Coordinates of N, CA and C in Angstrom, one line a residue:
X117 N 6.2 -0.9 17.3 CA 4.9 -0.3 17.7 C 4.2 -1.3 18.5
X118 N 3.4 -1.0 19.8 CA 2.9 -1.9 21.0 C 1.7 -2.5 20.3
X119 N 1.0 -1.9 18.7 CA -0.4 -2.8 18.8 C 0.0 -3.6 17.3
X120 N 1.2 -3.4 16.6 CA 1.6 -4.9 16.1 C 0.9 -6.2 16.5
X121 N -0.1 -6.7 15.5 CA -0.6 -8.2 15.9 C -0.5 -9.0 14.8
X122 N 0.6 -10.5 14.9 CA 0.5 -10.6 14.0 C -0.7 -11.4 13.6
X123 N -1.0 -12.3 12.4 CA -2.2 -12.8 12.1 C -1.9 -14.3 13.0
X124 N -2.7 -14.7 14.0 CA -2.9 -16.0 14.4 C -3.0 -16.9 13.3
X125 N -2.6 -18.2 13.9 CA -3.2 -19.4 12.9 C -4.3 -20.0 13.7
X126 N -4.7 -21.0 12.5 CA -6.1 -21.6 13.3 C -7.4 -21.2 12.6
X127 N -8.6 -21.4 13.0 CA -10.1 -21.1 12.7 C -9.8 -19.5 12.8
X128 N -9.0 -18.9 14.4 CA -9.8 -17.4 14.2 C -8.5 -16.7 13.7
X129 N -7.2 -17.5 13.4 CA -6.7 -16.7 12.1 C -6.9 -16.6 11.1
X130 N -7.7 -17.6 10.6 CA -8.5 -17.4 9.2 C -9.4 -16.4 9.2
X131 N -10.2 -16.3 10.1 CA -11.5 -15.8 10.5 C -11.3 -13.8 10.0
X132 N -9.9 -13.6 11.0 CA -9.3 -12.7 11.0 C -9.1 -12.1 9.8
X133 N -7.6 -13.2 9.4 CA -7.9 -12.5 7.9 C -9.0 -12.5 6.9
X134 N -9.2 -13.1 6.8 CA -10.8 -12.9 6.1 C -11.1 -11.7 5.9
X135 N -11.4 -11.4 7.5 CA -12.3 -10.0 7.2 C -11.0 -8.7 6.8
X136 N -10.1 -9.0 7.6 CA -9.3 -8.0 7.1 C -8.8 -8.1 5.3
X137 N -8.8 -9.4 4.9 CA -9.1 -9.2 2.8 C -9.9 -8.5 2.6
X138 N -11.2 -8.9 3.5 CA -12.3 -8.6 2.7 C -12.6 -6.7 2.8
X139 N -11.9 -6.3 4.0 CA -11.7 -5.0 3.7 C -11.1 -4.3 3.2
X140 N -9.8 -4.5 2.6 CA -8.5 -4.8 1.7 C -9.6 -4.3 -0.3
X141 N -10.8 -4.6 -0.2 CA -11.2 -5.4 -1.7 C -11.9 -3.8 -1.2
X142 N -13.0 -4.2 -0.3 CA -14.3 -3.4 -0.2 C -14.4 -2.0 0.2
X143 N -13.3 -1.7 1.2 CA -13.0 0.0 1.0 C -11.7 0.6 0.2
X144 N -11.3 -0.3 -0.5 CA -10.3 0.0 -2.1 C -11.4 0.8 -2.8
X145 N -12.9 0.4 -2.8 CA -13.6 0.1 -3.9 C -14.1 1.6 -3.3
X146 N -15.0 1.8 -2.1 CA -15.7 2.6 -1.5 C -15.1 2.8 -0.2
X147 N -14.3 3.8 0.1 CA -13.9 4.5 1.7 C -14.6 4.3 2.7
X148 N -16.1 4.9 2.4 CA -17.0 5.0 3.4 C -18.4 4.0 3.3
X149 N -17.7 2.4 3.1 CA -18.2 0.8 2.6 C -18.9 0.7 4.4
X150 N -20.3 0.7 4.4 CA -20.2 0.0 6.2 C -19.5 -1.5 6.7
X151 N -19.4 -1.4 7.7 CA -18.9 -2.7 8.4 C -20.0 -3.6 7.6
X152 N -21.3 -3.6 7.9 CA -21.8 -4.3 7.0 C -21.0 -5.2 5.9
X153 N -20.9 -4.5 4.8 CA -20.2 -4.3 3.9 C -19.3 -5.3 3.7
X154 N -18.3 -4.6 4.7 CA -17.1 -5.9 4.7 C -17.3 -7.2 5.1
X155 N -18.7 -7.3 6.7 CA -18.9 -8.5 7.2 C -19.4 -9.7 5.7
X156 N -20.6 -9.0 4.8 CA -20.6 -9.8 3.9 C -19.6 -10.0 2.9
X157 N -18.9 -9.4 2.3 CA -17.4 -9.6 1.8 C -16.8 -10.6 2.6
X158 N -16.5 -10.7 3.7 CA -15.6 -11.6 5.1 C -16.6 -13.1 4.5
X159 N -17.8 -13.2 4.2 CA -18.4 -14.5 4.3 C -19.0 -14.5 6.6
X160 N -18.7 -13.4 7.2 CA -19.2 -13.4 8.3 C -20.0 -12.6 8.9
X161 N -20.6 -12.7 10.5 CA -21.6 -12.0 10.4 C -21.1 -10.7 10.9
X162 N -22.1 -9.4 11.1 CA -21.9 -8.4 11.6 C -21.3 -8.5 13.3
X163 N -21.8 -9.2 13.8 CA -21.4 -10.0 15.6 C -19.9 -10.8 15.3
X164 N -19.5 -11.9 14.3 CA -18.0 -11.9 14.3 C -17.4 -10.8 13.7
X165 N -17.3 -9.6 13.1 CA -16.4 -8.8 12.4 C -16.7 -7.8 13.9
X166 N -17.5 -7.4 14.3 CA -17.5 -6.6 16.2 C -16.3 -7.6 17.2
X167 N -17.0 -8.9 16.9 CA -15.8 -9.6 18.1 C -14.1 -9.3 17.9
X168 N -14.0 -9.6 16.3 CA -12.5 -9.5 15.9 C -12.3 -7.7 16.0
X169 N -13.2 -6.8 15.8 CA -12.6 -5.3 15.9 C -14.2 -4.6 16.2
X170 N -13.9 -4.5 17.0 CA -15.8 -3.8 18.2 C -15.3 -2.5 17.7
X171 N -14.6 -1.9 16.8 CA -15.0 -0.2 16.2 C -14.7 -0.7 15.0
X172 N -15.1 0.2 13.9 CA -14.2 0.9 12.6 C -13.0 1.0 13.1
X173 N -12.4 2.0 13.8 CA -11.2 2.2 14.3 C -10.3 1.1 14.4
X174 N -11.1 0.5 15.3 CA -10.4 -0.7 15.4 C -9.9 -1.7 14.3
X175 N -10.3 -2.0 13.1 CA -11.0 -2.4 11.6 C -9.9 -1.9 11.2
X176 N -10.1 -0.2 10.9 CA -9.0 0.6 10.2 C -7.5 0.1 10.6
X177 N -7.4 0.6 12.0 CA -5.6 0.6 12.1 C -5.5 -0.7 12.1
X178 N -6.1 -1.8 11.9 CA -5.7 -3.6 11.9 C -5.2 -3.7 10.6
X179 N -6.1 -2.9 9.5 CA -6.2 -3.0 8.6 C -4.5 -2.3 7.5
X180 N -4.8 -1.1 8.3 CA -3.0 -0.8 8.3 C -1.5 -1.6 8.0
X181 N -1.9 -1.9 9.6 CA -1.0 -2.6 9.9 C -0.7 -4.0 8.4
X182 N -2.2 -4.7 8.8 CA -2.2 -5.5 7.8 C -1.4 -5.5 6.4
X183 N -1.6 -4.2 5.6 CA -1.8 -3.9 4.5 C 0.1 -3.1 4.2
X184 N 0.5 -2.7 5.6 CA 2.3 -3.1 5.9 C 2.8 -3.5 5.9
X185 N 2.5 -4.5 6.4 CA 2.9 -5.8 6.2 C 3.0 -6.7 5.0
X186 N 2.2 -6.3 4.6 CA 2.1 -6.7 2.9 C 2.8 -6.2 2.2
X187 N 3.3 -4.9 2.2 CA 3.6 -4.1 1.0 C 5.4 -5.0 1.5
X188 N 5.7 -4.7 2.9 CA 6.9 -4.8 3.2 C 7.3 -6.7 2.6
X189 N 6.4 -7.6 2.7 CA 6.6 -8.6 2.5 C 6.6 -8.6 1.0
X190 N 6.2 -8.0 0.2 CA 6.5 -8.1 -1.4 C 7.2 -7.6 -1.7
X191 N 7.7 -6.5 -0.8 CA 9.1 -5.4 -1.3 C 10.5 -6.8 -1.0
X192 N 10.3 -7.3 -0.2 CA 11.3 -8.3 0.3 C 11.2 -9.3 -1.1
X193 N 10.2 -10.0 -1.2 CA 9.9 -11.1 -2.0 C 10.5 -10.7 -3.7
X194 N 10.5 -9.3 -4.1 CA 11.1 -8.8 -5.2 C 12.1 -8.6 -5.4
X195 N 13.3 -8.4 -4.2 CA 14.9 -9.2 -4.6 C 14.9 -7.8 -4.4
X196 N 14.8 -6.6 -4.0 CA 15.4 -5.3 -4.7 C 17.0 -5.4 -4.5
X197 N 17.5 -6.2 -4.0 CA 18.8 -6.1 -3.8 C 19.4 -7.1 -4.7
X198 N 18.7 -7.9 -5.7 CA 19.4 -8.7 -6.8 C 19.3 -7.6 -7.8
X199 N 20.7 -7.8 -8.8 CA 20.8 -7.4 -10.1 C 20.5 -5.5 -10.5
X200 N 20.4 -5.7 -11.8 CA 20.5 -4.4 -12.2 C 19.4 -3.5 -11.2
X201 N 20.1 -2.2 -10.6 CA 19.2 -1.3 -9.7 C 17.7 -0.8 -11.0
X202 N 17.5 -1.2 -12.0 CA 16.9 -0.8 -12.9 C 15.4 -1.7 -13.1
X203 N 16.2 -3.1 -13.1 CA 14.7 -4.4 -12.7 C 14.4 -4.0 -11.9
X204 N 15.5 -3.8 -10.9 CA 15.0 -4.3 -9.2 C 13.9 -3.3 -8.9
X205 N 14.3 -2.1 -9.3 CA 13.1 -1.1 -9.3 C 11.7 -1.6 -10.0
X206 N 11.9 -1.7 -11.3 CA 11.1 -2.2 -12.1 C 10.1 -3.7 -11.1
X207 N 10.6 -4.5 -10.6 CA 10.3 -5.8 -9.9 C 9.3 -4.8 -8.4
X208 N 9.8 -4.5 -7.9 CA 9.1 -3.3 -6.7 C 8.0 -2.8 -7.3
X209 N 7.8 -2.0 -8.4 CA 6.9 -1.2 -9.1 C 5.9 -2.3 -8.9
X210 N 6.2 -3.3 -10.0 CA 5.0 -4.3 -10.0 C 4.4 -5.4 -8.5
X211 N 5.6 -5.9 -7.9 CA 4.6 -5.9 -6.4 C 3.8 -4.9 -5.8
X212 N 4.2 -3.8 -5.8 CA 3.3 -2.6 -5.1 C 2.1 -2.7 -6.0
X213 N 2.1 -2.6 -7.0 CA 0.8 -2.6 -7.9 C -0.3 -3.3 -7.9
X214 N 0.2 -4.3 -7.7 CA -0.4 -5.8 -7.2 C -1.2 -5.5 -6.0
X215 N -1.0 -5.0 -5.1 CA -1.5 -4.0 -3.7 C -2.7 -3.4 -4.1
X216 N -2.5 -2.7 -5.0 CA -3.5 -1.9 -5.5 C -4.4 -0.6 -4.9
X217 N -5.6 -0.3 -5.0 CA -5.8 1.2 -4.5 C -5.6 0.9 -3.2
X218 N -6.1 -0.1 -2.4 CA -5.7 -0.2 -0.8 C -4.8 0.8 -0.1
X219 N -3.5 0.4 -0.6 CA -2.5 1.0 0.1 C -2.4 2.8 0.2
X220 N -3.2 3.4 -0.8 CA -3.3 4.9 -0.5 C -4.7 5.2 -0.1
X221 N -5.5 4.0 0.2 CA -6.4 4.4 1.3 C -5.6 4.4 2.4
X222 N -5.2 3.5 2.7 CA -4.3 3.1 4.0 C -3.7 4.6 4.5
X223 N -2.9 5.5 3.8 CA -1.8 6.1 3.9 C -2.8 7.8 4.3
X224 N -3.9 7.4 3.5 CA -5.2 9.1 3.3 C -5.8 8.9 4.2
X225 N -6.3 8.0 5.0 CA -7.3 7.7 6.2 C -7.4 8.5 6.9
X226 N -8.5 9.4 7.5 CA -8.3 10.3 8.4 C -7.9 9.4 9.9
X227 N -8.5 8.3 10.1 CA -8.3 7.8 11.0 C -6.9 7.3 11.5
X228 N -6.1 7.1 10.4 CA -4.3 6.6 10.2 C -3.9 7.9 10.5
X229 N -4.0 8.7 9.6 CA -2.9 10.1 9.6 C -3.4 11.2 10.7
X230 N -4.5 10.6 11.8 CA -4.6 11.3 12.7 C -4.0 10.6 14.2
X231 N -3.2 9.5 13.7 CA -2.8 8.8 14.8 C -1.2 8.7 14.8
X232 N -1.0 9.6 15.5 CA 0.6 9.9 15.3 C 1.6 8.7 15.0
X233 N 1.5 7.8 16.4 CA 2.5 6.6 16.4 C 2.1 5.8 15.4
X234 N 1.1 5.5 14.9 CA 0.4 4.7 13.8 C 1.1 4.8 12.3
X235 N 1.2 6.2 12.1 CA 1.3 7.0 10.8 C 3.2 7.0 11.1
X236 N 3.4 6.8 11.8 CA 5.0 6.9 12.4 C 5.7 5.4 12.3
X237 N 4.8 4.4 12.6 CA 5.3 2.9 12.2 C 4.9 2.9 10.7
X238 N 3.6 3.2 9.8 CA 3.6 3.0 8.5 C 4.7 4.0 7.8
X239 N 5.3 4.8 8.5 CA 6.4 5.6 7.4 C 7.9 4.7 7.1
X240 N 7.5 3.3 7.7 CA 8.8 2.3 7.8 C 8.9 1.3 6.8
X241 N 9.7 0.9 6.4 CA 9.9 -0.4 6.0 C 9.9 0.0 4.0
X242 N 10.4 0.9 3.9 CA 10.4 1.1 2.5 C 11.7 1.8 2.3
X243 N 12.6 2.0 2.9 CA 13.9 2.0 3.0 C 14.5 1.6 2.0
X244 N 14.3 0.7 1.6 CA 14.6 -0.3 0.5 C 14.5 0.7 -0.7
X245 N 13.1 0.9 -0.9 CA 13.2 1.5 -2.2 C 13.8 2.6 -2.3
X246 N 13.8 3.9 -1.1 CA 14.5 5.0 -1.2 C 15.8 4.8 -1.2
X247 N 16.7 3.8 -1.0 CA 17.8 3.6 -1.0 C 18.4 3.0 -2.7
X248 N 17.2 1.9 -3.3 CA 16.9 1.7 -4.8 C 17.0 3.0 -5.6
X249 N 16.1 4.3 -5.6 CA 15.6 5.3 -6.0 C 16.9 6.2 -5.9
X250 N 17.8 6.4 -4.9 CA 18.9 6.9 -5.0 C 20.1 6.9 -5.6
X251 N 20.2 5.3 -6.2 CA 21.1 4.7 -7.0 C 20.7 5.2 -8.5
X252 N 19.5 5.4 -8.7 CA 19.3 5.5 -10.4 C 18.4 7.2 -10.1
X253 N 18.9 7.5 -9.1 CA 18.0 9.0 -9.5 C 18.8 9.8 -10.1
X254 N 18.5 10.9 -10.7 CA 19.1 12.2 -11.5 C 18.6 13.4 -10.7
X255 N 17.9 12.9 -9.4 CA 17.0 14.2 -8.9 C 18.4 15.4 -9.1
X256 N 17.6 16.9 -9.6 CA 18.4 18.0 -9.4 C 19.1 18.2 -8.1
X257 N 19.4 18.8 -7.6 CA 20.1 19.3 -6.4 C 19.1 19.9 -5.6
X258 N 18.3 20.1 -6.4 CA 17.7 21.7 -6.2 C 16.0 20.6 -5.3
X259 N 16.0 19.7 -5.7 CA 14.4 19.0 -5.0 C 14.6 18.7 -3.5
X260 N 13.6 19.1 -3.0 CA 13.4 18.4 -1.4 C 14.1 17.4 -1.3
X261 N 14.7 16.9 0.2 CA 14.6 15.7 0.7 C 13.7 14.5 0.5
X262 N 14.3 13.4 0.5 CA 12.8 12.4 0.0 C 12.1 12.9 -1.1
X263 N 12.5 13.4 -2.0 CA 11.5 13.3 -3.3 C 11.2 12.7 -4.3
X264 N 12.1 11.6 -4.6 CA 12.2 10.5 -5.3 C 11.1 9.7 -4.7
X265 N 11.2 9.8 -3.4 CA 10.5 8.5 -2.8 C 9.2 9.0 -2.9
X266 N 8.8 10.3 -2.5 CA 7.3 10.9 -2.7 C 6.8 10.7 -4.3
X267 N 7.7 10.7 -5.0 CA 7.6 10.7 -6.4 C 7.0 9.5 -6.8
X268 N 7.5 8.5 -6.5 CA 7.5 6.7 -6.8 C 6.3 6.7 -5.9
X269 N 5.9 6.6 -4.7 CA 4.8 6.8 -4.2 C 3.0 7.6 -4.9
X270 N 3.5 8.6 -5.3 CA 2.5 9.4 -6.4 C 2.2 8.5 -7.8
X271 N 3.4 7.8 -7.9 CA 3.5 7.4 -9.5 C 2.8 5.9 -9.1
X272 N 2.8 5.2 -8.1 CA 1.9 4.0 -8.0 C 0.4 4.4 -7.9
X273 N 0.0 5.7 -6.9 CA -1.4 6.4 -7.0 C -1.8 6.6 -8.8
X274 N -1.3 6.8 -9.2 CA -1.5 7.3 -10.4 C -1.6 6.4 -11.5
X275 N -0.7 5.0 -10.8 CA -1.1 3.6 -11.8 C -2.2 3.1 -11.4
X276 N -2.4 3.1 -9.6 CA -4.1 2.6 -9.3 C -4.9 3.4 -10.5
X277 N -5.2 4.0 -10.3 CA -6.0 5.1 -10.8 C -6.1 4.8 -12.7
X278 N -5.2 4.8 -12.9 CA -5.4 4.7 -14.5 C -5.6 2.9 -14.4
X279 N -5.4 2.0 -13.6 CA -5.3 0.7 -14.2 C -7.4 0.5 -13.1
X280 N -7.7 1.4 -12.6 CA -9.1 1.2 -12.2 C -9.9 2.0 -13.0
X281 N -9.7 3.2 -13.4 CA -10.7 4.0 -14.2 C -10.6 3.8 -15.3
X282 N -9.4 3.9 -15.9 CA -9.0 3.7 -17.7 C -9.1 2.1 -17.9
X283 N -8.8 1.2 -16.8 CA -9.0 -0.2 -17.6 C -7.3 -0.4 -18.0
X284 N -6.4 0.5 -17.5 CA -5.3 0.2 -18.4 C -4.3 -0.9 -18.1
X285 N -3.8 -1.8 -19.0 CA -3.5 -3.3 -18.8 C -1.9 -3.1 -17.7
X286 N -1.5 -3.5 -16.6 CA -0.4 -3.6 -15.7 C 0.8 -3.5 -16.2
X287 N 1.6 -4.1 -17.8 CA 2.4 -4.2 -18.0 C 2.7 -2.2 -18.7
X288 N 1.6 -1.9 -19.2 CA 1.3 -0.6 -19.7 C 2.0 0.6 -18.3
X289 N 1.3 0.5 -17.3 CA 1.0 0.9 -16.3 C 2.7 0.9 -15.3
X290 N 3.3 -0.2 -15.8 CA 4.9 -0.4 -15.2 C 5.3 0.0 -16.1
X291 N 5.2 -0.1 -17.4 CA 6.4 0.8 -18.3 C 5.9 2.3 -17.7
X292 N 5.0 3.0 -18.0 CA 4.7 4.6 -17.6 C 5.8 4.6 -16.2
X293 N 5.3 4.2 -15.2 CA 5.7 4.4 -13.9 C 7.3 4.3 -14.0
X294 N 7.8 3.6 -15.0 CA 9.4 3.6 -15.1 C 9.7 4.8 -15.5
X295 N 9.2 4.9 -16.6 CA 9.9 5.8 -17.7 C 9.5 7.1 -16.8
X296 N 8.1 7.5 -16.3 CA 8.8 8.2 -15.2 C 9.8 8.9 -14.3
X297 N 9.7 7.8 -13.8 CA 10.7 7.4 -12.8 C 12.3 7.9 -13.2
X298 N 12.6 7.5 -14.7 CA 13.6 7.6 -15.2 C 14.2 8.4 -16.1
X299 N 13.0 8.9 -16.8 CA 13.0 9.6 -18.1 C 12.5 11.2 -17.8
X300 N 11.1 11.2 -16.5 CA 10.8 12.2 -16.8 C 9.6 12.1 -17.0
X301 N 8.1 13.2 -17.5 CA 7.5 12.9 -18.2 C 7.6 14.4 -19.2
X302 N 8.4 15.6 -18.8 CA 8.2 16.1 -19.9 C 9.4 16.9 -19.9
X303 N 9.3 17.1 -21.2 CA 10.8 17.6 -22.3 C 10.9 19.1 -22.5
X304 N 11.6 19.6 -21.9 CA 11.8 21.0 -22.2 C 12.5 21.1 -23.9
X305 N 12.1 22.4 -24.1 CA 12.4 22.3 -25.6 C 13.4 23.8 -25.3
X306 N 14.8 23.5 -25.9 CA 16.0 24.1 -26.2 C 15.5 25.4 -27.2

């Protein structure tokens, strides 16, 4: 993708990430957080957070990208290719988590999912897991294409969400998401 940037080093690669953390925390929290918002989160002013990205838009898809880059660098850092396909999954579960609500802001954005090539580089770099997910699925015959992977995708929204609103502790939150994953959540009765 041509607007891939990676993060400079230096003062204004600091500078940079900064604000892109600090957006990372502050529209996790609130969607519609103003630039404001983030510039005090960043520790900078409203005039440096315009220099580094003069729109939202601009803000947003950096932020993307950013927030890509992350997921893909923890999916890497989790070995999914060491040992039983069962940790490996289980080890993925918990980096993504670690991510937190971010990443399905990232993916809901009206501003991402209305930018074709944008929304077309973030559908990458998770290969990994649907290739993981394939090894230990039981999916019927009968489910969509990619539905494991939509599945595992839902089941992290749903750990944000219970480990933000319920308070529920992470290790709680990766057992569910497995046993999901593996078990099901509900039992037909014979």
């Amino acid at each position: 993708m041509s607007e891939v940037v990676s993060i400079e080093g230096g003062p204004r690669g600091r500078t940079r990430k900064a604000i892109l953390d600090a957006a990372m925390t502050v529209l996790a929290d609130n969607s519609t957080a103003p630039l404001s918002d983030i510039a005090a989160a960043a520790e900078v002013g409203r005039s440096t957070l315009h220099r580094y990205f003069p729109e939202r838009v601009d803000l947003i898809r950096a932020l993307a990208l950013h927030v890509h880059e992350l997921s893909n660098t923890a999916i890497a850092e989790a070995e999914p290719e060491c040992g039983p396909p069962l940790a490996a999954l289980r080890r993925v579960v918990e980096c993504q988590l670690d991510l937190g609500p971010i990443v399905l802001y990232v993916y809901t954005e009206p501003i991402v999912t209305s930018d074709p090539e944008l929304s077309a580089f973030l559908d990458t770099g998770d290969e990994v897991i649907a290739e993981m997910l394939s090894k230990v699925s039981t999916q019927a015959a009968t489910a969509p294409p990619g539905w494991a992977r939509r599945v595992f995708w839902a089941l992290l929204h749903a750990g944000y969400q219970a480990g933000k609103e319920d308070g529920t502790p992470k290790h709680r939150i990766v057992d569910a998401i497995m046993a999901s994953l593996t078990e099901g959540t509900i039992r037909s009765e014979a």
